[in-house]
Structures are given as C-alpha cells and as structure tokens.
Amino acid sequence: MVSAVEPKTYFLPRQDLAKLLDRLHDGGRQVIGPTIRDGAVMLDPIERVDQLPVGWGIDNAPGKARLVEQHGSRVFDQPPGPSSWKRWTYPPRLTEFAWTDAAETDAAPAPRRPKPVPAKMAPQAFLGVRACEIAALRVQDKVLLEGPVVDRDYAARRRDNLIVAVECAVAGGTCFCTSMGTGPEVRGDFDLALSELDDGFVVRVGTDAGRAALEGLTLPAATSDQTAAAAASVARVRAQMGEPLPMDGLPDRLMAAAESPRWAKIAERCLACTNCTLVCPTCFCTSISQRSDLDGDGASAERTWDSCFTLDFARVAGGNFRTRVEDRYRQWLTHKFGTWWPQFGSSGCVGCGRCIAWCPVGIDVREELLAVAPPVAPAADPPPIAPVAPMPSIVPSALTLPTPTAEGPRPMPWRTVEVLDRRRETRDVITLSLGTDDPGLLAGRPGQFVMAALPAVAAPPISVSRFHPDGLELTIRAAGPATAAIVNLERGDTVALRGPLGRGWPVELAEGRDVMVITGGIGLAPLRPLLDHMLARRDRIAHIHLAYGARTPGDRLYVDELDRLAASGVIDVAQTVDRAGPEWLGRVGVVTQVIDRIMCSCDRTIAFVCGPERMMRATVDVLHERGIPDERIWVTLERHMDCGVGLCGHCQLGRYFVCKDGPVFSLAELGPAFAVEGL
Amino acid sequence: MPGTRHASAHRPRVGVVKFASCDGCQLTILDLEDQLLAITEKFDIVEFAEATSNRSQGPFDVLFVEGSISTPEQAHEIVQLRRQATMLVTIGACATAGGIQALRNLADHDAFNRAVYPQPQLIKSLATSTPVSEHVAVDAELYGCPISGSQMLELLTALSIGRRPQLPDEAVCALCKRLGNPCILVATGEPCLGPVTRTGCGALCPSFGRGCYGCFGPKEAANSASLAAWFGTLGQSDEQVAREFAKFNVNAPAFRAVVEAKR
C-alpha cells in the first residue's frame, strides 16, 4: 500500500534503467511489466530490460490493436494492451477453498469441512502503471477491500505491491482518460513515477518504499528543463485525446435511458463474448466452480473471472434474469458508468479504452454512451447523485460485521453444522434443523440467509426459516442438484454454512403498526423468523395479518403451525390456493384478492412481501391502491449469488448487491430497479 | 453426503455407440487413460465397440452417441436405441450438429453420389446429415470435434456424485482472456470464430496463435451475423466468410445461416 511522502524528482539516464530493474527485483520481488508477446503488449514477468517493448508502438482503434515498429530506444510509448494489472492482483483462477477429505478414524468419518487455501506469491513490483491504471487499482480496492467482507487474497497481493508508474507519452486512438478524469497525468498512489524523455526518465518519488527502491542508484536531481519536458510530454497526450466526452449527469442520463431502443441496436452487433469485461481493469465479477474426482474427493472450489455477458451469470433455479443480450449490455454499461457511482462513489470506468480496442467487432463505448444517453442542456441546478441509502439503524447486526483486515481471519468463515432433524413440509420441500453453538450463526436476524456448501457441489443461498437457541432451520425445495443434495441430508450429516448474510427484515419498524405479511409457496420460509419475532413481542404490534397463497393445499408450508396460529387468534391468517380438491374448504384464488379483503388501518400499515417478482409486482399494485407508500412496503429479492458477501458481482442490481445490501429492500430504496425485466 | 452415500450404489450401465463419424470422440474417452480405472469402478461399461468385444443391446442407464444420422438405417436404429436408454447423451460435432459431412446439406447430394461412386444406385444415404436431436430426444450434449476429455470427465463426475455438470456455454474468448492470450482478431486482423464459439476446447488454437475453427459449435446467443460482417470489414470476401463458418458445425443453425447468406 502506498502512503504519501514529500515528493522529490530525479533523473534516471536511459542506460541505468537496468539498474532500476535490478533494484526492483531486490528482496525477491517479482517484477511485472510490459512485454511483446503473441503480437501484443502484455503484462508479464520481466527479468531484463530487453524484454520491455523497446521501440514498439501500437496502432489502436475500435476492434484493432496492431504493433508498429518505431525503431527508437523509447520503452513505454504504447497505450494499454489487453492484459491489465488485475491479472496479478486478482488472478483469473484461484482456489477459493479446499475440502478436507473424509478421514476414517476409529470412531466415525470426520466431517468434511472447507479449509481456506492461503495465498502464496512473491511480493510484486508493477513497472509501467499508467494513470488510468492507478485509478483502476483504486476502483478495485474500493470493491474488494472496503467490505463488509474483504477479499483476503486480493488484500495480500495489494499489500505487497510496489507501484512504478509511467506517465503516458502517446495516446492511443481508444484512450479517453481525460473524459473520466483519471489521466493522463500521474497524480498519486504510486511509489515511483517515471516520465520518459528521449535520453532517460524523470523519476518522482511517491513513498518511502519508492525511495528505498532508488537507494544505491546515486541519481542526479532532475533539471528544470527535464521536468518541463516531462510536463510538456504529458500535456501533448492530453491534447491528443481531444475534447472530453460530455459526462455531466451521465449516471442519471443512463438511468433515464433504461428503455432506450438503442440497447437492441447494440445487441445486433454485440457478440456477448465477454472480451470487454475481461480486459476491463475494474470489472471484478467471478464465479465459483467445483473441482473433484469421481468420488467427490479432492474437492475444491475454484474462483474464476466471469462476466455479466454470459447467460449463466444471472441464472437462478428455475429462471434467468438476463437472457437477452441487450439486457446484458445494458447491465454492463449502466453499472460501469451509472450505478457504480452511488454504489462505490466513483465511476467504474477509468477511460483506458481496452473495451473499445479489444472488442472483436469494434463497439465503441464512447459512441454508445452518447447514443444511449445523449447530453442534455445543463440544468440550472443539476440534482446530485444520491448516495447509497444507509442501512436503516434498526438492523444494526448487518452493519457491525467485524472490520476486515488483511492479516486477520476471513470475516465470513464457513462453519460446519450438524443436521439435528429433518421434516418433510410438502412433496418437494424439506425443513432441516441444524445445530450449532457458533455465536455468529445464532445472532442471525429474520430475513437473513446462509450459503450452504457440501463437497463438490455448488453452494446455494438459502433463507433461514427459524432461529432457535441451539441453531437454525432451513426450509429448502429441491430445485436443482445443489439443493437436492442438501434436501437429502439426514440426521447426523454435516453441512458447511457461511452466514448469516445480508440485511434482514426491519423488524423494529413493525412496532406500533399494523403489519401485513404477504407471501406464497416457499416464500413463507424467510418470513417465518419475522413472524416468530413479532409473536415474541406481540403486545408491541397492533394487528398482524398473514396472507398466504399456494398452488394447492398440499404446497403449503408449516401447516400445523399456521392452523394453531389461526385458531389462537393472535394473528389473522388468510390462506388461499390456486386450485384444490373437495377436501379444501378455504379460499381459491390469487393472494392479491386476499389482500383486498384485509381490514387494516392502511395509514399505519407496513407490508412485508416475499414471492416471485411477478407476484410481488401485483401485490405492490394492490398495496399502492390501498394507500400504503413505498417506504412501508418491504420485499425480499432473489438473484444469482456465488459468494453471498458482495464480492462475486452476480447479484448486482441497480446500486445494490442483493446479497449484502439486501435481500430485503423497501420499494423506496429500489425505486425504478424493482421488478424490471432484464435487470 | 454426496460422493459418500452414492458411492456404493449400483453401477450405472453405460453404452457408447456410433453413427456417421470418425471415432475421434470415442478415442477421446479412451485417452482419459489415468481415469479409466476409476471410471469403470463407477460405471459398468456394457457396450463400447471401440474398446471392448463385450457387447450389449441395452438397456442403458446412460448411452453416449457419437456420429450423425446419415442413412435410413441409422434413422431407424437411433429410435430403437433411444428406447433402450434412460439418459441419452450425444457427443461431438457429428452427433450434436451433423458434422463435417453435413456440408452436403447445402449441396446437391445426388450429384455428389454420381461424382464419387461408379454405381450410385447402390448407395443408400440420406440427402442430409443431421444431429441426433432431430430424430430423438436428447438429455445432454457434449460438443466439439472431437469432444473434450475433461468435459466428458466432468459429466461423468457430475453423474457420479449428483451435481449439475459444469459445461459452460460461454465463448472461447472467456478462456483466452483467463489464459492471457491476446485476441488474434484484434491483434492481427486474422479471422477467429472464438467470439461465437462455445468454450470447451481449452482455447487450443488461439493459444498457438491460430484463429478458432469453431469446433465446438455456436455458443448460446451466437451472433454470427455480426462477426461475419466484421470479417467483411477486415477485407474478407463473402466466399471467404462463408468458408470460415462451413466447417465441422456447418449445419448448426447459427453457423449455417451465415453460410447460406454469404455463399
């Protein structure tokens, strides 16, 4: 990590670059820098100066990056190539954790559990980091280090980075850092910064570590002519890029263009090949895949770079949120240039131009941004970008996760828990009661969820359906192989849990109010802890209405509990089914018809809703008709989740990660992001 | 727990059969040398003419089918085999798309017959070479010319321990980027089918500096028209573009559409 000290400027004669390279290698450091490989400038390990791209330039245009031999001795006259530093800070493949194998002992097989795989790498020096790339490292630092859960491997790699920046002396045809405010001048967050002149380099020192790397080189101070030449060089680059793009209000412009016909036009050209996202130095999305032998032994979870352009990216059991390519492109562009601002406090784009040059069909984001979200005449007082809504203080537990540190334990470890009991709820739904004395798991709140992992099988997110003093319950439908494996667990089996995760229902908001709990089918599971919580404080809540729909009477969960509750009269229970046989004496019809009939004081009612988005949309319409505002309608959302802790990117929605900012949201928080097709 | 509870269950009966094909996919299975013993511990291989003289007519828990349907007899036989198979998995470009021999689907089959054979009336072949899925229901597909050994192993592992097979339908590009290959199309202007081709080969050709031939067929949502148009801007004639797509997966709809439009 870089800390600022008083800068001082030196001159490194060209022939002494090798000496600097030697110094960078000191202490066993691996030096990564630009080199010509396979017809492009790549960022690879560098041992000698002659591996650097001496005398090469690049002709960059949309969909085009050709090496051009320039026969000079200059080293760094190229715009960014297809590899970025994230290859070294955030590797394309990584073993996330390995499973212990089943070890037979005298007594019984030891339960298998996930064990973290420590990162092993030499400290690295990055030689030739451009201004836009320093900005990109800052962007990824924000995403991966500022929690609440930190990426431990990234933290370890970044801690040991020595950043040797290079100020650009040429702009590529795809560069637009001046539009994004990230360059071309190197302004901070470096250990050393080089500006290349014809006979050598002006060297700025940014940190003590940078100064230490110069020790023993006995460099002269840079003359005023040399520093002036360096300044003139980077000024020429700024001029080369021309007029910056009109970025004012871009996030709002993009959000307003959510239904633009331009998305479909882009999809006619877009290959959904993932190149733009994987060459992007800030895109951080990953997926977890399972490795094992035929027995399920030797199992590990491997993390790989993924992209919001793949079909699998937004897949959930029984559906997919972004099947159309236009929706995937919209997701990428609106996140990168729009919702990244309220989510992380900056743009996700640093203007390096990689996505333009390395798009196989030359799609130019500069052009598409202007077409999708054209600049508008400046308003007298442009509305500021709203920051991410702070978590309501009523759910403090989600806010007080341990502060992550690079040295400390991973703050969201896997805990092995034992199956105490297994109950069948319906034909295809099982409730598992799991025993644990882990205080973290026991401190969960209504509406939170866990990731549940078994060896060699994907770990799905599962809502907690009850917290009890000795553990918790999960109510699970076998929707696919991963959930089927969990459903098939028997008493005495073990499963690894990560959690409780996310933000739960705002239970305190129910106090003094009428409460409507509206759900269908298995959607009752994440609401059951909320009912438990309210029933334990029954005197503090006015009326509680539960409206519960199911396909058939046999698809209802917790039937005995519901019957007892209904009979006791402590809450009003209204049940309805889509279709029923003669044995059913209750209502037939959709759940929204039930809500219509609930007698409530709607000016003091809060509603908690869980179900498929189409059902929730219809429910919300009815609640609006009854005068309940967005602030008092809370929903819980389903999205693809691979990590559950805000690092893998799959569940990104608008300005949120559903896993860590949700899954419970008020409609006021979601705004236009609620129940939009393709988001 | 998966992998422990299912391990001692009965070994599924597995067959491997072929239609019009070169046997390369079957050889890919046999190339899994280090894994073959473990595979036979998990699966009872009852029919695999390339590997064993023990034969079976079925029934099969899992039947792997190589090759396209190219003759009237094959069209009849695949229906019979489907009735013997609980799960039918097609393997390779021939079985999943019709193979290189489906080039005849876009040509005059009778003219080919007359040109090649002295007595064409003795030849009983269909006018088209078609994927198995055009004849019977297929439960899973492994793509490629030939298939990938590691994908076959992944499918067998998934069957063995009960997980969803991890067979991504993303483009070859995604792996190229993870491997650190610069894009051939962008860096050299040479055609590469990687952006519209399903991953699975290990990005073999681009890793050796050669554009992708499309052996694994179209990825999901393959936008071949856009890539073909881009080849045109790089200076390729319509005929050259058509030839790029007229290879092992010429009959896959996303590739065939380009060939028909450009030739």
Short mmCIF file of C-alpha atoms in Angstrom, two decimals, chain A residues 37-38 40 42 64-66 87 92-93 267-275 278-279 289-290 292-296 305 311 328 357-358 360-361 456 481 488 493-494, chain B residues 1-3 5 38-39 42 156-157 160-164 166 169-171 173-175 177-180 182-183 185-189 195 219-221 223 226-227 230:
data_model
loop_
_atom_site.label_atom_id
_atom_site.label_comp_id
_atom_site.label_asym_id
_atom_site.label_seq_id
_atom_site.Cartn_x
_atom_site.Cartn_y
_atom_site.Cartn_z
CA ARG A 37 4.10 -11.46 -26.67
CA ASP A 38 1.82 -13.02 -29.28
CA ALA A 40 0.55 -7.56 -28.39
CA MET A 42 1.23 -7.98 -22.42
CA LYS A 64 -7.93 -3.08 -33.64
CA ALA A 65 -4.54 -3.05 -31.90
CA ARG A 66 -1.53 -3.58 -34.18
CA ARG A 87 -4.28 -10.40 -13.70
CA PRO A 92 -8.13 -15.27 -13.32
CA ARG A 93 -8.13 -18.58 -11.44
CA ALA A 267 -27.24 -6.16 -29.34
CA GLU A 268 -27.31 -6.54 -33.12
CA ARG A 269 -23.53 -6.02 -33.06
CA CYS A 270 -22.60 -7.26 -29.59
CA LEU A 271 -21.24 -10.82 -29.55
CA ALA A 272 -21.73 -11.27 -25.77
CA CYS A 273 -18.23 -12.76 -25.96
CA THR A 274 -17.08 -11.22 -22.61
CA ASN A 275 -13.94 -9.60 -24.04
CA LEU A 278 -12.32 -9.40 -19.06
CA VAL A 279 -9.91 -6.80 -20.47
CA SER A 289 -16.92 -23.80 -9.87
CA GLN A 290 -16.45 -27.15 -8.22
CA SER A 292 -13.35 -33.03 -7.51
CA ASP A 293 -12.59 -36.56 -8.57
CA LEU A 294 -15.28 -39.08 -9.46
CA ASP A 295 -15.85 -39.87 -5.78
CA GLY A 296 -16.22 -36.25 -4.75
CA TRP A 305 -13.10 -14.44 -13.74
CA LEU A 311 -26.01 -16.47 -19.94
CA ARG A 328 -26.63 -7.93 -20.57
CA ALA A 357 -9.75 -1.72 -28.80
CA TRP A 358 -10.32 -5.33 -27.72
CA PRO A 360 -13.72 -8.15 -31.60
CA VAL A 361 -16.29 -6.13 -33.58
CA ALA A 456 -18.03 -30.86 -4.82
CA PRO A 481 -28.80 -30.79 -7.85
CA ASN A 488 -31.17 -35.35 1.02
CA ASP A 493 -24.90 -35.42 8.49
CA THR A 494 -22.97 -32.16 8.34
CA MET B 1 -23.15 -36.53 1.81
CA PRO B 2 -22.74 -36.70 -1.96
CA GLY B 3 -19.94 -38.89 -3.04
CA ARG B 5 -23.67 -42.09 0.13
CA ALA B 38 -11.82 -45.03 -11.75
CA ILE B 39 -14.50 -44.64 -14.41
CA LYS B 42 -18.17 -46.11 -11.04
CA LEU B 156 -19.22 -38.48 -15.54
CA THR B 157 -18.22 -36.90 -12.23
CA SER B 160 -21.41 -39.97 -10.18
CA ILE B 161 -21.80 -37.54 -7.31
CA GLY B 162 -25.04 -35.83 -8.27
CA ARG B 163 -24.08 -32.29 -9.16
CA ARG B 164 -25.06 -30.17 -12.15
CA GLN B 166 -20.34 -27.62 -15.23
CA ASP B 169 -21.86 -22.20 -22.87
CA GLU B 170 -19.76 -19.03 -22.93
CA ALA B 171 -17.47 -18.03 -25.81
CA CYS B 173 -12.85 -15.72 -25.66
CA ALA B 174 -13.52 -16.02 -21.94
CA LEU B 175 -10.89 -18.71 -21.58
CA LYS B 177 -8.67 -13.93 -21.60
CA ARG B 178 -8.19 -16.01 -18.46
CA LEU B 179 -5.19 -17.71 -20.07
CA GLY B 180 -3.72 -14.35 -21.08
CA PRO B 182 -4.28 -11.53 -26.70
CA CYS B 183 -7.20 -11.56 -29.14
CA LEU B 185 -8.76 -10.95 -34.34
CA VAL B 186 -7.82 -7.62 -32.78
CA ALA B 187 -4.05 -8.05 -32.75
CA THR B 188 -3.65 -9.45 -36.26
CA GLY B 189 -6.92 -8.96 -38.16
CA PRO B 195 -16.36 -14.97 -30.12
CA LYS B 219 -22.17 -20.62 -28.14
CA GLU B 220 -25.52 -19.57 -26.70
CA ALA B 221 -26.84 -16.43 -28.41
CA ASN B 223 -24.16 -13.51 -33.08
CA SER B 226 -22.22 -9.55 -36.59
CA LEU B 227 -18.90 -11.40 -36.63
CA TRP B 230 -16.81 -7.66 -39.21
#
